Short mmCIF file of N, CA and C in Angstrom, two decimals:
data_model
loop_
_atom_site.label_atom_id
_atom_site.label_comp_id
_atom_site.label_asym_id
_atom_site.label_seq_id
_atom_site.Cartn_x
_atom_site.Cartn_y
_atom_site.Cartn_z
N UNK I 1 123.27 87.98 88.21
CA UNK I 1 122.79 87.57 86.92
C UNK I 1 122.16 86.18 86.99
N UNK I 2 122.53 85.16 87.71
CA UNK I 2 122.39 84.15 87.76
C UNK I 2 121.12 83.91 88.32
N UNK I 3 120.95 85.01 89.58
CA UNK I 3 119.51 84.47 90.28
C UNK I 3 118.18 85.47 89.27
N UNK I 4 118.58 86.02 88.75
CA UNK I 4 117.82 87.10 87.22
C UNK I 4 117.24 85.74 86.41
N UNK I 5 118.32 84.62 85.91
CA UNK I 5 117.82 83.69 84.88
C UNK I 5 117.09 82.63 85.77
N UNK I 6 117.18 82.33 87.41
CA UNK I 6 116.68 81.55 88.09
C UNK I 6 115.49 81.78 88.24
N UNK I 7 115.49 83.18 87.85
CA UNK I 7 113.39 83.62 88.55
C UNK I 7 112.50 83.45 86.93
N UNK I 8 113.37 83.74 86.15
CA UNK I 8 113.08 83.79 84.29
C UNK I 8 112.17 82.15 84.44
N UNK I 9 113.63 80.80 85.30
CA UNK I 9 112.98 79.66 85.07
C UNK I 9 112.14 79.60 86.23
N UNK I 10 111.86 79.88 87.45
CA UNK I 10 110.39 79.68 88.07
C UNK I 10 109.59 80.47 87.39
N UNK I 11 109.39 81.32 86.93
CA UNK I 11 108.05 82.23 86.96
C UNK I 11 107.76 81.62 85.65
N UNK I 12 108.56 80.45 84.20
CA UNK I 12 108.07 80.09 83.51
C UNK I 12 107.18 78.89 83.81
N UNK I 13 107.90 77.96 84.87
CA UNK I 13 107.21 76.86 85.59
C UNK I 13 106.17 77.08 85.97
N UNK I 14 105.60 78.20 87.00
CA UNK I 14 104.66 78.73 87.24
C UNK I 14 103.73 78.65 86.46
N UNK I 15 103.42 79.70 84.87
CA UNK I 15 102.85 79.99 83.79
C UNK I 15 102.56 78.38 83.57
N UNK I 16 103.61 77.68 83.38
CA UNK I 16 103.47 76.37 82.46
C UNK I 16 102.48 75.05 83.38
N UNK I 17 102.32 75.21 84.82
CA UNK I 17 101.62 74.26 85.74
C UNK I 17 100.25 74.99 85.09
N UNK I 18 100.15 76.46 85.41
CA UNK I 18 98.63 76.91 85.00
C UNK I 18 98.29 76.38 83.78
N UNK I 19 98.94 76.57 82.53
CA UNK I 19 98.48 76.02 81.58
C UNK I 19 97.98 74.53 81.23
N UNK I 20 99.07 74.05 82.08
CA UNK I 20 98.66 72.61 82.41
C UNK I 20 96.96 71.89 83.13
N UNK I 21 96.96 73.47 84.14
CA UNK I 21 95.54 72.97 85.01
C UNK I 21 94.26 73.40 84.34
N UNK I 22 94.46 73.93 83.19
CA UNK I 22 93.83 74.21 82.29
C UNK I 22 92.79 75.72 81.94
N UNK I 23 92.19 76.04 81.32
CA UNK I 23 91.75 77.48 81.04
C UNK I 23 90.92 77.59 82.17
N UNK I 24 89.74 76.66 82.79
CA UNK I 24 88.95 77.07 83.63
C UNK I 24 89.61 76.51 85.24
N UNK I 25 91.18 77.04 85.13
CA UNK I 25 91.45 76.27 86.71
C UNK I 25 90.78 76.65 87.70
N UNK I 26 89.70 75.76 88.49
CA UNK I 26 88.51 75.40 89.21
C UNK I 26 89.55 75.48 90.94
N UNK I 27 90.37 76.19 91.30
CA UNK I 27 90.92 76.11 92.16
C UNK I 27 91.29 77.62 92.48
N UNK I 28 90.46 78.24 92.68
CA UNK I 28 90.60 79.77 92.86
C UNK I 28 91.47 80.21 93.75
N UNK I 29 92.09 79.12 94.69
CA UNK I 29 93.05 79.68 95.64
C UNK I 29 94.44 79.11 94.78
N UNK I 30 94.62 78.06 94.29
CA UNK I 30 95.57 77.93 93.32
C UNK I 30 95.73 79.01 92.32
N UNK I 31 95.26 79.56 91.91
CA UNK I 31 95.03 80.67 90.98
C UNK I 31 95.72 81.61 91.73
N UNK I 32 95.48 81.97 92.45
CA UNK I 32 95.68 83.01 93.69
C UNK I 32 96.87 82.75 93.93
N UNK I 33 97.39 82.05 94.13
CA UNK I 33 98.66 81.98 95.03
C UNK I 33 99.28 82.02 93.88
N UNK I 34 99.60 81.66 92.80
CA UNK I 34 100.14 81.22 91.69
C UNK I 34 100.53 82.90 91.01
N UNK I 35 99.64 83.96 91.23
CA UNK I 35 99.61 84.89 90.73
C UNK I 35 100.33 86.19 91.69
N UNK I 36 100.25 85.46 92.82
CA UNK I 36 100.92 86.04 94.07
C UNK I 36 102.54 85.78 93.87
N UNK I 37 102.59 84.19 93.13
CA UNK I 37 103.88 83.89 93.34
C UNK I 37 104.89 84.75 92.13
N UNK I 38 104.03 84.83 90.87
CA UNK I 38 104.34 85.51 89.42
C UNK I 38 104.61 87.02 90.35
N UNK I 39 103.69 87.64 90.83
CA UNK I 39 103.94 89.13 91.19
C UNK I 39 105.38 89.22 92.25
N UNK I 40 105.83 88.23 93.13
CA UNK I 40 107.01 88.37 93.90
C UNK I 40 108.50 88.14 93.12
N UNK I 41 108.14 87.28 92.19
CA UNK I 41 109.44 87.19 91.28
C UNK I 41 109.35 88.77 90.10
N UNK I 42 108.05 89.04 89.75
CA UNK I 42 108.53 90.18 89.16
C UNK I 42 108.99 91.33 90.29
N UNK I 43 108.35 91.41 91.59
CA UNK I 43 109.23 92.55 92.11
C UNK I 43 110.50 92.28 92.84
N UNK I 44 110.88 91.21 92.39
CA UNK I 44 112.68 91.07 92.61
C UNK I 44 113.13 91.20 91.51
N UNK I 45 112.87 91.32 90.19
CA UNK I 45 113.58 91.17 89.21
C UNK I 45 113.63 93.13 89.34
N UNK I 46 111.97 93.32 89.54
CA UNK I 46 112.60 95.14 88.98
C UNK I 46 114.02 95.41 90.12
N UNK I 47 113.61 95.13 91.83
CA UNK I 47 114.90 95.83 92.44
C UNK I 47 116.09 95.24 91.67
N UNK I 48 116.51 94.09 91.15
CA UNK I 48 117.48 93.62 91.02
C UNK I 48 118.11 94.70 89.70
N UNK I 49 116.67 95.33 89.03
CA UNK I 49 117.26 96.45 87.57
C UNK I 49 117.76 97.69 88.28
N UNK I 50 117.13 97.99 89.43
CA UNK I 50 117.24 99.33 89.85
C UNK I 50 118.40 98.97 91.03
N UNK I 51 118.79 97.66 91.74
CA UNK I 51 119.65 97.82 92.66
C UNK I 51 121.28 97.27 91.73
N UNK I 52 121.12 96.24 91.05
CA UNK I 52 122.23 95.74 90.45
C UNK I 52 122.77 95.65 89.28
N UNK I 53 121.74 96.27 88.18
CA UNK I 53 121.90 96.30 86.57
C UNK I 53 121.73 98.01 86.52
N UNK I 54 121.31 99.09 87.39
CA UNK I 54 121.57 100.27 86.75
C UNK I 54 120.91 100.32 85.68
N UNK I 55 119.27 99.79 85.45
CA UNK I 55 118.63 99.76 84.12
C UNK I 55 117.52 100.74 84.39
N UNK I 56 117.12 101.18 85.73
CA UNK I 56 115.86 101.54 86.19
C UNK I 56 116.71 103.30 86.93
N UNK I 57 115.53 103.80 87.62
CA UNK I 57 115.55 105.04 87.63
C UNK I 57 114.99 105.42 88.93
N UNK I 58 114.60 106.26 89.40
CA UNK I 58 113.66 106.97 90.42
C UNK I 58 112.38 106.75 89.59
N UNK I 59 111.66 107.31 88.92
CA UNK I 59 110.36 107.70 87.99
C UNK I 59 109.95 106.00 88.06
N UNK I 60 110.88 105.10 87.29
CA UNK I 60 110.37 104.09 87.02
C UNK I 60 110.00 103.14 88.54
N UNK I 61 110.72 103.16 89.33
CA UNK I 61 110.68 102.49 90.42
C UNK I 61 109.64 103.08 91.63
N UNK I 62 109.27 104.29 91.28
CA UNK I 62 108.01 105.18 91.77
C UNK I 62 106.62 104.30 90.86
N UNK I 63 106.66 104.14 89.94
CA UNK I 63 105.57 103.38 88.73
C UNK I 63 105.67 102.31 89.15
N UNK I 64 106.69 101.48 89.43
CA UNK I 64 106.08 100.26 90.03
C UNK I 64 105.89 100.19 91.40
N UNK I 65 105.78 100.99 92.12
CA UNK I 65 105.34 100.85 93.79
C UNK I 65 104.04 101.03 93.52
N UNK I 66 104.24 102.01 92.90
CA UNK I 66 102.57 102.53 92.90
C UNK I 66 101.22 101.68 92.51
N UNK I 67 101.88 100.95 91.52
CA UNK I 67 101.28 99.93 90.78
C UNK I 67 101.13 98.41 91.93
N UNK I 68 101.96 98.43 92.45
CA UNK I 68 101.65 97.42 93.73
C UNK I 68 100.87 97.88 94.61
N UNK I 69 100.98 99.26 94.68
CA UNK I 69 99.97 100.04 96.30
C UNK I 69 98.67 99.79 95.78
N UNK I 70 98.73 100.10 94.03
CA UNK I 70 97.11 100.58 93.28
C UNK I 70 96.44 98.49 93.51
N UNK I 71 97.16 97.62 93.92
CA UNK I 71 96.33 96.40 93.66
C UNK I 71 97.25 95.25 92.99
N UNK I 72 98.65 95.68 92.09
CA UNK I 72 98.80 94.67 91.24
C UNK I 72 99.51 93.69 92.13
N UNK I 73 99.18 92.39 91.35
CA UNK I 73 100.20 91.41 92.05
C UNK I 73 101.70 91.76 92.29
N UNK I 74 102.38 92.39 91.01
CA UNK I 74 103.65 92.84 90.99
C UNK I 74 104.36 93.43 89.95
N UNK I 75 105.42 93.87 89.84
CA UNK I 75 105.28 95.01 89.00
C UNK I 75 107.06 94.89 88.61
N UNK I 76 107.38 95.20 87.49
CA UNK I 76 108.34 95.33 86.91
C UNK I 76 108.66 96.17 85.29
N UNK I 77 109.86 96.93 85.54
CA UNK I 77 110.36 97.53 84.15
C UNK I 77 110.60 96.50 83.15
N UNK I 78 110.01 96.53 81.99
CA UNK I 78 110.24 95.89 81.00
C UNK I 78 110.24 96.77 79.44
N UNK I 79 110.96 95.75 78.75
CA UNK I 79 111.21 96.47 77.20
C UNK I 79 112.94 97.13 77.17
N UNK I 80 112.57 97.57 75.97
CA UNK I 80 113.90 97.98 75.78
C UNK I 80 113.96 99.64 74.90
N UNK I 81 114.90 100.07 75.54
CA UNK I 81 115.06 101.68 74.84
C UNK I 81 116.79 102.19 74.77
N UNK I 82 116.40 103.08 73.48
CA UNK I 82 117.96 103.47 73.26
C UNK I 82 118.60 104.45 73.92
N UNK I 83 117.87 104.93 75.18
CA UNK I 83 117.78 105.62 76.05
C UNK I 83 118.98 104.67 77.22
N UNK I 84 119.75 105.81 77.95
CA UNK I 84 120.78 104.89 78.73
C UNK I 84 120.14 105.17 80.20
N UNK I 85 119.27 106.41 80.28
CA UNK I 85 118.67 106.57 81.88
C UNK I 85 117.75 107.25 81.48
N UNK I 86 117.00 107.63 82.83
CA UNK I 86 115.72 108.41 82.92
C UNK I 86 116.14 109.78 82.38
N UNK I 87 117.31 110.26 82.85
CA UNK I 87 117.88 111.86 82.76
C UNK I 87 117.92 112.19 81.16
N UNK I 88 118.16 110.83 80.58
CA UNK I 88 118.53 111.22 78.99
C UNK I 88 117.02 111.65 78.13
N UNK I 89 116.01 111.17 79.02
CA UNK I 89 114.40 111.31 78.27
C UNK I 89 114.27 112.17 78.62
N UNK I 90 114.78 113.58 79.46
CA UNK I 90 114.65 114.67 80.34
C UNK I 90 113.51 114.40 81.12
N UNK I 91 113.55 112.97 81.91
CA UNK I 91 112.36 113.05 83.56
C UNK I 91 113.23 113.42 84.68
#
């Protein structure tokens, strides 16, 4: 849980330097890496749903690979449902 709220506060730091360097940040490899760094904290947060919170599924954790293979920086389950697993939506 603890390293869950530790990535919550880098990946806000992150967001908050960009905003800082402003709308046209003129540093395209800063940009880059910055967006590299946002996509590695989201794909520890999804294993951490699907390896240690029991929030994620097969289906969902197939959607975010895929979504990393298709290009994205990184990929994670988000939101909330009154649903307790994948099995209960019948996937």
């Amino acid at each position: 849980m603890l390293e869950e709220a530790l990535r919550v506060l880098q990946f806000r730091e992150i967001c908050l330097d960009l905003v800082e360097a402003g709308p046209g940040v003129q540093d395209q490899g800063r940009l880059r890496e910055a967006l590299e760094q946002l996509g590695q904290l989201m794909d520890k947060s999804q294993e951490s749903c699907a390896e240690l919170f029991a929030c994620s599924c097969p289906e969902i954790d197939a959607l975010t690979r895929l979504a990393r293979e298709g290009g994205s920086f990184g990929s994670r389950l988000t939101g909330n449902s009154p649903l307790k697993s994948c099995e209960d939506a019948g996937a």
